[in-house]
XYZ file of C-alpha atoms in Angstrom:
187
model
C 27.031 -26.957 -6.971
C 26.689 -23.707 -8.774
C 25.273 -20.608 -6.973
C 25.139 -17.300 -8.942
C 24.577 -14.297 -6.426
C 23.189 -10.637 -7.989
C 23.290 -7.783 -5.854
C 24.313 -3.877 -5.534
C 27.447 -2.869 -3.802
C 25.922 0.498 -3.321
C 22.711 -0.559 -1.762
C 22.285 0.460 1.611
C 22.592 -2.431 4.596
C 19.137 -4.452 5.915
C 17.364 -2.433 8.947
C 18.940 -3.227 11.872
C 21.638 -5.389 10.477
C 25.126 -5.089 8.826
C 25.800 -5.734 4.893
C 25.984 -9.402 4.154
C 29.575 -9.217 2.818
C 31.148 -7.920 6.290
C 31.947 -9.935 8.697
C 29.676 -11.735 11.378
C 29.531 -9.610 14.064
C 28.372 -12.618 16.423
C 31.593 -14.069 15.721
C 34.742 -12.651 18.185
C 37.678 -13.471 15.432
C 35.528 -12.025 12.605
C 37.894 -9.189 12.026
C 40.845 -10.878 11.947
C 39.298 -13.649 9.681
C 37.130 -11.473 7.380
C 33.436 -13.933 6.121
C 34.923 -17.007 4.816
C 31.342 -17.004 2.358
C 32.470 -14.615 0.187
C 35.981 -15.888 -0.259
C 34.720 -18.652 -2.109
C 33.106 -16.359 -5.099
C 34.264 -14.805 -7.660
C 32.674 -10.825 -8.312
C 31.746 -10.118 -12.396
C 30.733 -6.263 -12.485
C 28.261 -5.219 -14.705
C 29.350 -1.935 -16.182
C 26.974 -1.031 -19.344
C 24.288 1.085 -17.652
C 20.714 0.567 -19.144
C 18.105 2.827 -17.510
C 20.276 6.229 -18.476
C 22.106 4.606 -21.595
C 20.719 7.366 -23.536
C 22.209 10.192 -21.491
C 25.445 9.263 -20.815
C 26.582 12.460 -18.383
C 23.427 11.625 -15.942
C 24.895 8.408 -15.759
C 28.353 9.109 -14.909
C 27.187 11.892 -12.415
C 24.621 9.438 -10.548
C 27.470 7.144 -10.271
C 30.045 9.331 -8.805
C 26.694 10.666 -6.595
C 26.558 7.147 -4.929
C 30.683 7.171 -4.480
C 30.447 10.884 -2.834
C 32.795 11.795 -5.866
C 30.641 14.732 -7.899
C 32.676 17.156 -9.317
C 31.728 20.783 -10.032
C 29.524 20.070 -13.574
C 27.222 16.980 -11.738
C 26.549 19.509 -8.862
C 24.995 21.511 -11.441
C 23.667 18.994 -13.169
C 21.920 18.177 -10.103
C 21.142 22.053 -8.991
C 19.439 22.676 -12.326
C 16.706 19.618 -11.716
C 16.099 20.891 -8.148
C 12.216 22.592 -7.814
C 10.638 24.610 -5.454
C 8.864 22.773 -2.125
C 5.768 24.535 -3.213
C 5.839 22.921 -6.650
C 6.145 19.228 -5.949
C 2.742 17.788 -6.198
C 1.310 16.691 -2.428
C 0.696 13.144 -3.375
C 4.391 12.690 -4.844
C 6.608 10.572 -2.848
C 9.585 12.005 -1.260
C 12.542 10.454 -0.199
C 15.035 11.991 2.862
C 18.612 11.169 4.312
C 17.281 10.612 7.813
C 14.435 9.123 9.706
C 14.099 12.761 11.821
C 13.808 14.494 8.027
C 11.017 12.228 7.423
C 9.060 12.576 10.898
C 9.561 16.295 10.886
C 7.920 16.130 7.267
C 4.992 13.917 8.042
C 4.164 16.172 10.904
C 4.284 19.104 8.845
C 1.856 17.237 6.601
C -0.241 15.637 8.997
C -1.149 19.070 10.813
C -2.315 20.632 7.278
C -5.502 18.129 7.605
C -8.221 18.505 10.231
C -9.155 14.753 9.650
C -6.403 13.290 12.011
C -5.922 9.955 13.869
C -3.526 8.431 15.885
C -2.859 4.232 15.217
C -1.788 2.693 18.800
C 0.074 -0.042 17.947
C -1.354 -3.910 19.355
C 1.335 -5.485 20.638
C 0.780 -9.527 22.002
C 3.263 -11.700 24.257
C 3.002 -15.290 22.806
C 3.718 -18.204 24.854
C 2.729 -18.633 28.242
C 4.654 -16.190 30.065
C 3.346 -15.271 33.891
C 1.569 -12.368 34.094
C 4.257 -10.246 35.544
C 6.653 -11.014 32.777
C 3.681 -10.685 29.958
C 3.195 -7.076 31.194
C 6.969 -5.940 31.579
C 7.664 -7.223 28.034
C 4.353 -5.098 26.942
C 5.679 -1.680 28.799
C 9.102 -2.492 26.937
C 7.909 -2.368 23.762
C 5.557 0.442 24.602
C 8.641 2.668 25.877
C 10.868 1.616 22.954
C 11.629 4.065 20.278
C 10.427 3.384 16.721
C 14.488 2.776 15.608
C 14.721 -0.204 18.629
C 11.496 -1.741 16.914
C 12.721 -1.775 13.472
C 10.835 1.480 12.042
C 7.428 0.577 14.105
C 6.585 3.426 16.512
C 3.699 2.659 19.016
C 1.856 5.296 18.102
C 1.435 6.430 14.298
C -0.121 9.735 13.540
C -1.934 9.591 10.001
C -4.420 11.878 8.141
C -7.195 10.765 5.679
C -5.991 10.996 1.539
C -2.487 11.364 2.465
C -0.060 8.953 0.433
C 1.595 6.676 2.897
C 4.902 3.899 2.379
C 5.222 0.716 3.902
C 8.701 0.299 5.261
C 8.232 -3.157 6.529
C 6.685 -6.258 5.327
C 3.188 -6.773 6.876
C 2.247 -9.367 4.653
C 3.442 -10.655 1.701
C 0.589 -12.495 -0.030
C -1.545 -9.098 0.212
C 1.254 -7.370 -0.766
C 1.697 -5.456 2.074
C 5.361 -5.100 1.857
C 8.275 -2.580 2.300
C 7.934 0.115 -0.021
C 4.341 -0.368 -1.138
C 2.852 2.669 -1.643
C -1.245 3.835 -1.006
C -3.297 6.864 -0.293
C -5.500 6.478 3.486
C -8.794 6.632 2.615
C -10.891 4.901 5.366
C -11.163 4.501 9.398
């Protein structure tokens, strides 16, 4: 059987998981054996850059940024593109390097608006556990951090007319997927 796999070696690993090409963390011998799956593949790197093909300097700078090896000229290229925070439209999508920075920005935006709500998670236990087990599980989820729940907080602070991005797949058929954006309009 022939199999072709495409991917980006600079892509972030899945949430709460390792890179697909790293050794299996459940195998105690993985550090000695590596990941035998990928030994069966041959890598062919695509080297032609299409998005920035008309700006070769920017293309090289973006690749070097991904590798963390920028020179002074490339740093200046990015610095020249910086804008004052007040010049960014309120509805623009912003990217941050940490969840803490995302939370701080979101809290700031929510405080600017008078129409605030807090959505509380509705957790359900499936199966037929006894009430004691069910209550312990529900309390554990209520007390867990968002990081422990794949980025889903128990209480989500929202504000009307603010743009939001979904960070997990909620309902693929309804297009409520990781990366989908929308403006919160109605409660």
